[in-house]
Coordinates of C-alpha atoms in Angstrom, one line a residue:
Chain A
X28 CA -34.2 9.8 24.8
X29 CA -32.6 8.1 21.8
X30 CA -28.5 9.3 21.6
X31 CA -26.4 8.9 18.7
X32 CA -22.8 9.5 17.8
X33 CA -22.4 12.0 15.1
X34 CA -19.6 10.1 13.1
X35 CA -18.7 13.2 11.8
X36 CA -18.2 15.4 14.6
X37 CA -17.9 12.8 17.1
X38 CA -20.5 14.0 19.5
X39 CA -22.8 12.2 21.6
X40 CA -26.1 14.2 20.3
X41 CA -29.9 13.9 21.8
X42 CA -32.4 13.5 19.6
X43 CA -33.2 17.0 20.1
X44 CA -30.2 17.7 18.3
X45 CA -31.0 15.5 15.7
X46 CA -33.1 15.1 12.4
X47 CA -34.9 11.6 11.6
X48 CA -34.3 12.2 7.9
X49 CA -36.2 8.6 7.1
X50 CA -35.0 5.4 5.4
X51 CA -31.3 4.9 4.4
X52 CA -29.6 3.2 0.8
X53 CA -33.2 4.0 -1.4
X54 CA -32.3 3.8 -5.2
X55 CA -33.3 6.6 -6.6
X56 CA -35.0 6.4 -9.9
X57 CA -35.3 9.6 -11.7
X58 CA -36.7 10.6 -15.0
X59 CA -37.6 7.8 -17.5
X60 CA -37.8 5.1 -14.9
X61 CA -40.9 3.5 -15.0
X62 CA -43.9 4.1 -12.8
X63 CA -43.4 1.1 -10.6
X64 CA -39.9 1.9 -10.1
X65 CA -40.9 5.6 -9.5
X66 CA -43.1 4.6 -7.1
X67 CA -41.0 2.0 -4.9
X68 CA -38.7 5.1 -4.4
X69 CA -41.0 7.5 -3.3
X70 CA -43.8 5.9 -1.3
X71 CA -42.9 2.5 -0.4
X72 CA -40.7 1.8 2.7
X73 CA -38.6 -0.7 4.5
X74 CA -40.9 -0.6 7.7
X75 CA -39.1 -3.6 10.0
X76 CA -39.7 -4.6 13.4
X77 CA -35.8 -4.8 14.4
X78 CA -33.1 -4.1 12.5
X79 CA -33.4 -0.6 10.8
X80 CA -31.0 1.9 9.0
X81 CA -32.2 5.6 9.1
X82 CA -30.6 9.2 7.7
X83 CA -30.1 11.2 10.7
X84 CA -28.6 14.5 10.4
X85 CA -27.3 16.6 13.0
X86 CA -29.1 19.6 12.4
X87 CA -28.3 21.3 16.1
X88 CA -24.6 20.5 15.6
X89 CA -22.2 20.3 12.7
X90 CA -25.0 19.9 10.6
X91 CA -23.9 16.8 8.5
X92 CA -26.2 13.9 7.5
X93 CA -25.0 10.5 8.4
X94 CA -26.5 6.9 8.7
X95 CA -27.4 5.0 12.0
X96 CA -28.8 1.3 12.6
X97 CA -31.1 0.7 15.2
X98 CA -33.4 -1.5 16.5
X99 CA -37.4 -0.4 15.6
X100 CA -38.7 -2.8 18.9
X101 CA -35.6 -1.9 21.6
X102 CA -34.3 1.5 20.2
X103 CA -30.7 0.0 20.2
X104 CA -28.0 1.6 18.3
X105 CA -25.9 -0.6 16.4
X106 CA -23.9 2.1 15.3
X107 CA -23.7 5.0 13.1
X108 CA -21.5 5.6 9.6
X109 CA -21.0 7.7 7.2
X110 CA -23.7 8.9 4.8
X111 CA -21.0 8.4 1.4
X112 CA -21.7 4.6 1.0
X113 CA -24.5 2.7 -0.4
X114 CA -24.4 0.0 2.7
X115 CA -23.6 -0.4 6.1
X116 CA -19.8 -1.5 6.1
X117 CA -18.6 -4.7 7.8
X118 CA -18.0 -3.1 11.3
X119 CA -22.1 -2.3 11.4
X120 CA -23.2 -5.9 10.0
X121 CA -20.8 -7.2 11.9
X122 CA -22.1 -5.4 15.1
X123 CA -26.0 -6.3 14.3
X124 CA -25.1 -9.8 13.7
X125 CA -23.6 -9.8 16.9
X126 CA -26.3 -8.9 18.8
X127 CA -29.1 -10.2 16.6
X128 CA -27.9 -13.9 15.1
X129 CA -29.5 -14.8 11.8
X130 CA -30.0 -11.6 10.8
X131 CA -28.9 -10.6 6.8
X132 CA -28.6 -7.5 4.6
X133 CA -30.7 -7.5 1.7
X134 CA -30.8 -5.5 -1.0
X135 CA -32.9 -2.4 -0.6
X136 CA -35.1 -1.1 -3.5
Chain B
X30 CA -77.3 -12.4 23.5
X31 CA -79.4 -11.2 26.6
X32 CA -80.0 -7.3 26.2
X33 CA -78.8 -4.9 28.3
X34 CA -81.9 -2.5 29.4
X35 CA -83.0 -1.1 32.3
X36 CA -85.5 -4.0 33.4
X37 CA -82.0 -6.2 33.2
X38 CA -80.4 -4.2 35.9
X39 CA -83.6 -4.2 37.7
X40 CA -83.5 -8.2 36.9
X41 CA -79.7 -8.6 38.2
X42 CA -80.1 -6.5 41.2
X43 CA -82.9 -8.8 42.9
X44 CA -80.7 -11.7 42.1
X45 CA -77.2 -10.5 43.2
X46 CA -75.9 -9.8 39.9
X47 CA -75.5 -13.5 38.9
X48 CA -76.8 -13.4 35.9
X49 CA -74.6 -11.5 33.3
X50 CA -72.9 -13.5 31.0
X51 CA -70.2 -13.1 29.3
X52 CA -70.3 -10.5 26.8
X53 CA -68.7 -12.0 24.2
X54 CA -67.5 -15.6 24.1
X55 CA -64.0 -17.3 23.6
X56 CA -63.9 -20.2 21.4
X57 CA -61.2 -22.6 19.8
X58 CA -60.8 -22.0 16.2
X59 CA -62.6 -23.9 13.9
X60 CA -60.2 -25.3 10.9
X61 CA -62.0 -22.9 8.2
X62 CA -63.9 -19.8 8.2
X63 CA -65.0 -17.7 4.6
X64 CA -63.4 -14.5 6.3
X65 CA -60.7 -14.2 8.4
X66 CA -59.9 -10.6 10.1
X67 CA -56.6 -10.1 11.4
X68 CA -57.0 -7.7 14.7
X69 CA -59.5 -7.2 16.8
X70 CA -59.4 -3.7 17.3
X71 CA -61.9 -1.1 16.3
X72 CA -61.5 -1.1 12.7
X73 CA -61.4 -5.1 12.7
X74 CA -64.2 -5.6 14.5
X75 CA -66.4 -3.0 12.7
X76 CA -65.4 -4.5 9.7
X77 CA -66.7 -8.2 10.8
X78 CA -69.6 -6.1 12.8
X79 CA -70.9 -5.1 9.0
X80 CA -70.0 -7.8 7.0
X81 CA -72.4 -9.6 9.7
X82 CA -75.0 -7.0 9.1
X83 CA -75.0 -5.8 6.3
X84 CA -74.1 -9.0 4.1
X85 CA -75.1 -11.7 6.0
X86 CA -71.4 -13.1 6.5
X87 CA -71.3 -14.2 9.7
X88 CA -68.5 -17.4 9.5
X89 CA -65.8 -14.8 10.5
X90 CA -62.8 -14.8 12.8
X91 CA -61.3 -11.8 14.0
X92 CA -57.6 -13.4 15.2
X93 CA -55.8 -10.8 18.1
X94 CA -52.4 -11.0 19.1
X95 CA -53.1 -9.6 22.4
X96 CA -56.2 -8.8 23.9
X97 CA -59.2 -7.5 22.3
X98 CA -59.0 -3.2 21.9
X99 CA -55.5 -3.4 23.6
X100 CA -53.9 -1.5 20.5
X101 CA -54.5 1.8 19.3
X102 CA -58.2 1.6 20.2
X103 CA -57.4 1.7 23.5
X104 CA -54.4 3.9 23.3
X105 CA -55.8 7.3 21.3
X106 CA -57.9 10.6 22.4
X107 CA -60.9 9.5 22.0
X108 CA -62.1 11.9 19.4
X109 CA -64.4 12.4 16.8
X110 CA -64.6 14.6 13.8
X111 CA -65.7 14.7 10.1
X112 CA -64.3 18.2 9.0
X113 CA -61.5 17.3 6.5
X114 CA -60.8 19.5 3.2
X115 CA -61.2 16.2 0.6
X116 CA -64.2 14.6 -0.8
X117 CA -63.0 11.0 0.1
X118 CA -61.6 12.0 3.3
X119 CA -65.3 13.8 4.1
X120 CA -67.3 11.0 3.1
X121 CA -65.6 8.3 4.8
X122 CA -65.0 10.3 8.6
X123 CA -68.7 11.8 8.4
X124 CA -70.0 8.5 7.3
X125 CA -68.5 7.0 10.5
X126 CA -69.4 9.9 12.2
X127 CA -72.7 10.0 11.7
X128 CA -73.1 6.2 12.8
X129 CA -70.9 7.0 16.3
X130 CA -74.5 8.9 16.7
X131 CA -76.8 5.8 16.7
X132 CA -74.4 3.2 17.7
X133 CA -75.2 2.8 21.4
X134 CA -78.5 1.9 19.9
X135 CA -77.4 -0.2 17.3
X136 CA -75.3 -2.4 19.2
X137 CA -77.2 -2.1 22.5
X138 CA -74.2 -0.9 24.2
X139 CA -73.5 2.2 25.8
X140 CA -70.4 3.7 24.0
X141 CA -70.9 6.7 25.6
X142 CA -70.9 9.3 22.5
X143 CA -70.9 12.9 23.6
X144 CA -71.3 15.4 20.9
X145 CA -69.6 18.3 22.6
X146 CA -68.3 20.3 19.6
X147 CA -65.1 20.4 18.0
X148 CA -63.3 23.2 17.9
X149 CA -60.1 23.7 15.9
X150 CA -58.0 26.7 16.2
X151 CA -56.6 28.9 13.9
X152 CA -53.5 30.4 14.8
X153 CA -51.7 32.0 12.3
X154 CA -53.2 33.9 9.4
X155 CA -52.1 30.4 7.1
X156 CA -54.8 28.4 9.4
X157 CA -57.7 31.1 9.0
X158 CA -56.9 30.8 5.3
X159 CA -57.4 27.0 5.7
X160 CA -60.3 26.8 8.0
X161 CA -62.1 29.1 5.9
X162 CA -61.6 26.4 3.0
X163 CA -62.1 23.7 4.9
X164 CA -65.3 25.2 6.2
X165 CA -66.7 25.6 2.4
X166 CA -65.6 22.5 1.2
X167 CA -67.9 21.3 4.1
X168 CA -70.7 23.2 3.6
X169 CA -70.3 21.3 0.1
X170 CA -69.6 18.3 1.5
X171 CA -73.0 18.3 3.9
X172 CA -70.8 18.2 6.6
X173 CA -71.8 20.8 9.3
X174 CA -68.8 23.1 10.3
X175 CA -68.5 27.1 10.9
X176 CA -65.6 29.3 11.2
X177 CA -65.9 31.0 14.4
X178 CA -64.1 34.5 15.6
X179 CA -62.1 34.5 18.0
X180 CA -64.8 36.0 20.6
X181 CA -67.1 33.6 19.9
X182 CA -64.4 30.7 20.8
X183 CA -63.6 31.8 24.1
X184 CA -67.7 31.9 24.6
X185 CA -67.1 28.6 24.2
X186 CA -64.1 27.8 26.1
X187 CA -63.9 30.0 28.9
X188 CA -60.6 28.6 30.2
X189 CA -58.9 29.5 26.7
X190 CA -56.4 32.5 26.1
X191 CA -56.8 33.9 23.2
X192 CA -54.8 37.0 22.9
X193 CA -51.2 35.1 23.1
X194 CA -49.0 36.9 22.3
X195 CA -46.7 33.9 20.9
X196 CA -50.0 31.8 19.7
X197 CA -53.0 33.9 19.7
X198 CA -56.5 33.2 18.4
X199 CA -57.7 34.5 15.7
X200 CA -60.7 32.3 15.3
X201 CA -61.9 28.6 14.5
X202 CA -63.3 25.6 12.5
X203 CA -66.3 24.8 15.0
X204 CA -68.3 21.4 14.1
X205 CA -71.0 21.2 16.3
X206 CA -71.9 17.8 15.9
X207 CA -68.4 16.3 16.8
X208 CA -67.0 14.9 20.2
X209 CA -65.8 11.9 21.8
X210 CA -67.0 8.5 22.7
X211 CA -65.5 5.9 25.1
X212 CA -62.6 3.9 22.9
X213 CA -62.9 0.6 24.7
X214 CA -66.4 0.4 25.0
X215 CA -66.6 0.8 21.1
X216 CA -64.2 -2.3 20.9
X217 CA -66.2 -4.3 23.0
X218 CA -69.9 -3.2 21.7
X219 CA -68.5 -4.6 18.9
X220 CA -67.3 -7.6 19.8
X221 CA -70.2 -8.6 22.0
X222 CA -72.2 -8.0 18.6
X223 CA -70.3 -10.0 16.7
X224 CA -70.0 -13.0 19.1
X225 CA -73.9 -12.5 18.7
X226 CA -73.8 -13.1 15.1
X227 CA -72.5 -16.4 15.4
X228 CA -68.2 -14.9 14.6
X229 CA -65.4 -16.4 16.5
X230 CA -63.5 -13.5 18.2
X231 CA -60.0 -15.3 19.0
X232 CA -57.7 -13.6 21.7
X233 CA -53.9 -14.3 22.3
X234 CA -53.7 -15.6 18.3
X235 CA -50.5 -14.6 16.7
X236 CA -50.6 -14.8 13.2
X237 CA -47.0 -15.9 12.0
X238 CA -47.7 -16.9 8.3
X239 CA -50.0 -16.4 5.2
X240 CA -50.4 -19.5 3.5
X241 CA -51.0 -18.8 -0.2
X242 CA -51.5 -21.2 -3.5
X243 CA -49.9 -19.0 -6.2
X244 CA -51.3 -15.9 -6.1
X245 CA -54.9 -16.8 -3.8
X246 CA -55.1 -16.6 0.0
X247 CA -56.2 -20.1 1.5
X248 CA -55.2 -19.6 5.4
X249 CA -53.2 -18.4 8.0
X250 CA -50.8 -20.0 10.3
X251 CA -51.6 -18.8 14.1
X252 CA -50.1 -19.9 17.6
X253 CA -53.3 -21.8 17.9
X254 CA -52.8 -23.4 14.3
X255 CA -53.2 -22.9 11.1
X256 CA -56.7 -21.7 10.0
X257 CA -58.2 -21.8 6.2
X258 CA -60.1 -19.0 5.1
X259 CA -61.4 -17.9 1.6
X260 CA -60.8 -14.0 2.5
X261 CA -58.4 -12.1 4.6
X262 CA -59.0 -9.0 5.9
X263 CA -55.5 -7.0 7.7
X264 CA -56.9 -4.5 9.5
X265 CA -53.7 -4.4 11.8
X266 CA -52.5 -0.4 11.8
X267 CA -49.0 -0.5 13.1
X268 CA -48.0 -3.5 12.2
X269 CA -49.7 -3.9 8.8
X270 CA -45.8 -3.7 7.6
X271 CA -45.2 -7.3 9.1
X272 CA -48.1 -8.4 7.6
X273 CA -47.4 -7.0 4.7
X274 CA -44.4 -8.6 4.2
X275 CA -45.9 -12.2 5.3
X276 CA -47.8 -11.7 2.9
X277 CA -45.3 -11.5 -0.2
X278 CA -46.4 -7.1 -1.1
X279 CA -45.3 -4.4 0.6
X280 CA -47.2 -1.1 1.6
X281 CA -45.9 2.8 1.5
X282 CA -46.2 2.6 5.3
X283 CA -44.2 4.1 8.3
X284 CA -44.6 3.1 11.7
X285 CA -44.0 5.4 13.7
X286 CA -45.1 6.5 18.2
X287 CA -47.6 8.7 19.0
X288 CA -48.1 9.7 22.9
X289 CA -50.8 11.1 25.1
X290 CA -51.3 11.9 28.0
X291 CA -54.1 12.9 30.8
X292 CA -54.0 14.6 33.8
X293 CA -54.9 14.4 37.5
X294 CA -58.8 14.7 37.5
X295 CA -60.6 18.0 38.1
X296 CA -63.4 19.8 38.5
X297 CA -65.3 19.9 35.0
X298 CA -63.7 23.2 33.3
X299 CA -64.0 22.5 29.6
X300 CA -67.1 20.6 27.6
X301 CA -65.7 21.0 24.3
X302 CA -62.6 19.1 22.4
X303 CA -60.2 21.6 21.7
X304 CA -57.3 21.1 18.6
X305 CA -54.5 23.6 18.3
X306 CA -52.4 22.0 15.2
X307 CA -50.4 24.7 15.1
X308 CA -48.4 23.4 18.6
X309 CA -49.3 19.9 17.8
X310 CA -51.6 19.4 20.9
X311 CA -55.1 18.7 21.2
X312 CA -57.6 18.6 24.9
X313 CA -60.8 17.8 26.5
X314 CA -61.7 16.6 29.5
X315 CA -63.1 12.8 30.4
X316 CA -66.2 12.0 32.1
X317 CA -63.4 11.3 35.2
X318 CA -62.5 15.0 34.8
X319 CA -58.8 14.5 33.6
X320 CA -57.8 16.5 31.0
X321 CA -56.5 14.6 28.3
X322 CA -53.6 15.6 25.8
X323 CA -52.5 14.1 22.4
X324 CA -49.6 15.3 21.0
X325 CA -47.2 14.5 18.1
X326 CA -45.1 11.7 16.1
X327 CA -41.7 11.1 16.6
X328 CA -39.7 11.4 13.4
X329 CA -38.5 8.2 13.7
X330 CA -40.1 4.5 12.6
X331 CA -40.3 2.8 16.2
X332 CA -42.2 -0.1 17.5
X333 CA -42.1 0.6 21.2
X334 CA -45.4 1.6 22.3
X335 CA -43.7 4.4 24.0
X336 CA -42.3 8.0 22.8
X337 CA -40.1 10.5 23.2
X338 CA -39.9 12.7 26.4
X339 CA -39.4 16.0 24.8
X340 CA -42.7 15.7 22.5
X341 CA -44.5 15.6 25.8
X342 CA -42.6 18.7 26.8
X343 CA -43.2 20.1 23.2
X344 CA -47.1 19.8 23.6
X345 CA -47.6 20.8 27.6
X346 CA -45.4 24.2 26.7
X347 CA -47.1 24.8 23.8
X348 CA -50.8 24.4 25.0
X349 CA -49.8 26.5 28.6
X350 CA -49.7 29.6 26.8
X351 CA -53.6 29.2 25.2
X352 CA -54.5 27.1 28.7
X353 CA -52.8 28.7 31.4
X354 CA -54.7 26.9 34.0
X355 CA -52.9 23.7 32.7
X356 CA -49.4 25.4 34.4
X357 CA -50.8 23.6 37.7
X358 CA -51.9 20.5 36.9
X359 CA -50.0 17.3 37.7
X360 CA -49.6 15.1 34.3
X361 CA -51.3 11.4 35.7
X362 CA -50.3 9.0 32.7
X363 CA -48.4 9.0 29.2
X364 CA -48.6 6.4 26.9
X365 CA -47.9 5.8 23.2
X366 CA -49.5 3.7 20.3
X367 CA -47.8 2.4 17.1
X368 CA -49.5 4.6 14.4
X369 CA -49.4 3.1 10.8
X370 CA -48.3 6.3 8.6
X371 CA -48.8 6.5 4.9
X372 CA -47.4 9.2 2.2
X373 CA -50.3 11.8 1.8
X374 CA -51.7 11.3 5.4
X375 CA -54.7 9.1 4.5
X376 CA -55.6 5.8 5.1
X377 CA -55.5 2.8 2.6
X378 CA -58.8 0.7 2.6
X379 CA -58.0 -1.7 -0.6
X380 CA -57.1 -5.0 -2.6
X381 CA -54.5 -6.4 -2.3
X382 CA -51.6 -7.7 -5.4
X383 CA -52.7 -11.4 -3.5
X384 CA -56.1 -12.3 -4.8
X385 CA -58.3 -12.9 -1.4
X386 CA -56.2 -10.2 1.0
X387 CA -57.3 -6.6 1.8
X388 CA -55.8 -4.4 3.9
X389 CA -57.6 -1.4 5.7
X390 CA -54.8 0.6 7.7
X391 CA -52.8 4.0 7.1
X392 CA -54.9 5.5 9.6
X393 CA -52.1 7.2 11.0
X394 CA -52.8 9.7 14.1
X395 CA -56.9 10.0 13.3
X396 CA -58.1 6.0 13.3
X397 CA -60.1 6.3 16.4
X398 CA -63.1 8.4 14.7
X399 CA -63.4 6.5 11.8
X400 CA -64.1 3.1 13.2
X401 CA -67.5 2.5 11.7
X402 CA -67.0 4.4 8.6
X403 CA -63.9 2.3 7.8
X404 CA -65.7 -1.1 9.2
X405 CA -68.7 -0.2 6.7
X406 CA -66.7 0.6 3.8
X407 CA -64.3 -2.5 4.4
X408 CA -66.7 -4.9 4.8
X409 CA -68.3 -3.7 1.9
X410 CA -65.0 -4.0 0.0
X411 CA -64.6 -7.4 1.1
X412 CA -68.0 -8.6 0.6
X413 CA -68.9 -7.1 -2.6
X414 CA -65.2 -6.2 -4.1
X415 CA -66.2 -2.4 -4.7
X416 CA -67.3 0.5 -2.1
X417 CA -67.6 3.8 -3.2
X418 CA -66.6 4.8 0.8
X419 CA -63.1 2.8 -0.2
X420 CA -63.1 3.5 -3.8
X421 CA -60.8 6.8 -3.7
X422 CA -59.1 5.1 -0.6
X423 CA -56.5 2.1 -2.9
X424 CA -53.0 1.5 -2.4
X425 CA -52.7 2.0 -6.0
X426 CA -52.9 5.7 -6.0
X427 CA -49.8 6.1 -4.6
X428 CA -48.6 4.8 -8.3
X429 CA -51.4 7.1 -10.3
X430 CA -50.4 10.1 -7.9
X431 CA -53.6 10.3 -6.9
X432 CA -53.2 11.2 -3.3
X433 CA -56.0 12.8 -0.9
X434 CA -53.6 14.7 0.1
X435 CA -54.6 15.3 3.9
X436 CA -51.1 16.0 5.3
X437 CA -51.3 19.5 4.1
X438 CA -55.1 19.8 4.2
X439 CA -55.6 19.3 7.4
X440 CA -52.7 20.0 9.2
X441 CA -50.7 17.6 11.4
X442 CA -53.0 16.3 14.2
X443 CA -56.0 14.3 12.9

């Protein structure tokens, strides 16, 4: 059973206790974007084999959303962080490119 | 291709069985083919199955990572249905249906198709709502369904219990002519067909590259080589996002795990395919007399082949209370399969933004009984650059908010 750490709350929660809430940092384009833009947010998705970055919230606990990265093809947790910023901060990248050399953030549309 | 027949097991047993060959074969590549086809599972091989016969293209590869059916095809419930709400859906699920009924014939290989009935329940007064729909829209459609009372349902399935109380029955969208088929065999029918035709079926091929000259297809680059081709076909469901992004496009795709699981064998107690969508689970009972169990997604994209413990607990909980016979039975094997999941629940069978490349994938949860409907529309795609089967079916209606919208038509297990 996947386990992450509510930064919030500190707890160690299942994933029973959790929501997936989908793909982290989309742009959101509202009104009087254009179609193509429109559609990148709402349909198309970041699907990677490895390194991931998900909204979770912790619906059976304090309730808060936060941000986790995680591995798609080992389910390993790189960590989790708070759901205020628009990219993992240096302590995540810094723990992904740890474990997986090579890897880079890119820009996420 | 020698036939199978009943004088050939007559032939074989006076000789000691030594002279079946090899039902398909397994070449090198050749340097360049007209079509290449990227998986060899159902949907990839059905696709090269028709381009074969109905277009006459026969210098195909079908490239496989692993081994041939050893994805999804291998991996799902085994079965198959055609009572969806939607035109397109309709079309495309009873077109394949309706082949599933001739295809032991057609590819002189027994896939074992069992039209046992299909019964989904309803549940709640929401799904009676729905079924009732669903079951006009069919009779529209010229898709055979009925919605049955509750009575009637447990004439049908003696084991069930329908007065609840948590999950009664209060009736159900019967479709007489559905059922199962065996999953492998339909992979391998297939392929022996195709290896008939003359098409290179190419196992333990990774493809780790699409070469391109601006915006045309010319080849791929494989673990065996790089291969030219003049058309790609990625028919690859859980991992059409990696090809995708080899590619140079990208696809409004989530992959996510989907698990079954079948139980120890016993005696036969059920001869129809029961679906109860409202607790995500869905039964029937193989030919070996296990009872086998879908049940649902995890929320979460994962590439593991495996899922999550307590969505097996979810389903087996949920189904005791309408099968309380199930409260005995030992649970054999689990498993999961990469499902390829798109926005409104319903597959994309298109063109591509590279000239040359088409995808067929989004099949999410319900692949397994569209195989030949999806091969025939596919290859038709790719042969002819229009199907009406695929028309409704392109990755550009996610732009034109077009969708076919399944997810809420059908509920969540197709």
């Amino acid at each position: 059973m996947l386990t992450l750490q509510c930064p919030y709350c500190g707890v160690m929660a299942d994933e029973t206790e959790l929501s997936a809430g989908g793909e982290a940092h989309l742009k959101r384009f509202g009104p009087g974007s254009s179609d193509a833009e429109f559609e990148t947010y709402m349909f198309m998705r970041e699907n990677p084999k490895g390194v991931h970055f998900e909204r979770w919230r912790h619906a059976n606990g304090c309730g808060k959303w936060f941000h986790a990265a995680r591995c798609t093809t080992t389910l390993e947790v790189f960590g989790t962080y708070s759901a205020q910023v628009s990219e993992p901060p240096q302590d995540i990248k810094d723990a992904i490119t740890a474990k997986r050399p090579g890897w880079a953030w890119r820009e996420f549309a | 291709m020698r036939r199978y027949s009943a004088f050939a097991i007559a032939r074989e047993a006076a000789r000691y069985h030594t002279g079946w060959e090899r039902a398909w074969a397994s070449p090198e590549p050749k340097k360049k083919y007209d079509v290449i086809i990227v998986g060899a599972g159902g949907h990839g091989l059905a696709t090269a199955y028709y381009l074969g016969k109905n277009f006459g293209i026969t210098n195909v590869a079908v490239l496989e990572k692993g081994w041939l059916g050893g994805g999804n095809t291998g991996r799902n419930t085994t079965i198959i249905r055609s009572n969806y709400l939607q035109d397109p859906s309709a079309a495309i699920y009873e077109k394949a249906r309706s082949l599933y009924e001739t295809m032991s014939q057609d590819l002189n290989y027994n896939v074992m198709f069992s039209p046992r009935g299909v019964i989904m329940l309803a549940q709640t007064h929401h799904e009676v709502r729905g079924y009732l729909r669903t079951a006009h829209a069919n009779a529209l459609q010229g898709v055979e369904t009925q919605f049955i009372g509750p009575e009637k349902v447990k004439e049908l399935v003696p084991i069930i219990n329908i007065d609840g109380p948590r999950y009664p029955v209060l009736g159900g969208l019967w479709q007489p002519r559905g059922g199962t088929a065996r999953h492998d065999a339909v992979a391998w029918g297939y392929a022996r067909a195709c290896s008939a035709m003359g098409m290179d079926i190419i196992q333990k091929c990774e493809v780790t590259g699409v070469r391109r000259d601006g915006d045309k297809v010319v080849g791929v680059d494989t673990t065996k080589g790089a291969i030219d081709c003049d058309k790609l076909g990625i028919v690859v469901a859980g991992h059409s996002g990696v090809m995708a992004e080899m590619s140079g496009f990208r696809l409004p795709i989530e992959s996510l795990a989907l698990q079954a699981l079948v139980s120890e064998p016993i005696k036969p107690c059920m001869d129809v395919v029961v679906m109860a969508n409202t607790v995500h689970g869905y039964m029937s009972q193989s030919d070996k007399g296990e009872m086998v169990i879908g049940g649902g997604t995890d929320g979460f994209n994962n590439y593991t082949q495996r899922g999550s413990f307590h969505h097996v607990e979810e389903t087996v909980r949920a189904l005791i209370e309408t099968f309380p016979m199930i409260s005995r039975l030992k649970m054999l094997r689990q498993w999961g399969g990469i499902v390829d999941m798109t926005g409104d629940r319903s597959p994309i069978i298109s063109k591509t933004p590279v000239d040359g490349i088409f995808v067929n994938c989004g099949w999410g949860t319900g692949g397994f009984k569209a195989i030949p409907g999806s091969g025939w529309a596919m290859a038709e795609l790719m042969a002819k650059g229009y199907s009406p089967l695929a028309n409704e079916f392109g990755m550009n209606r996610f732009a034109e908010g077009r969708f076919i919208d399944e997810s809420v038509a059908a509920g969540v297990a197709h």
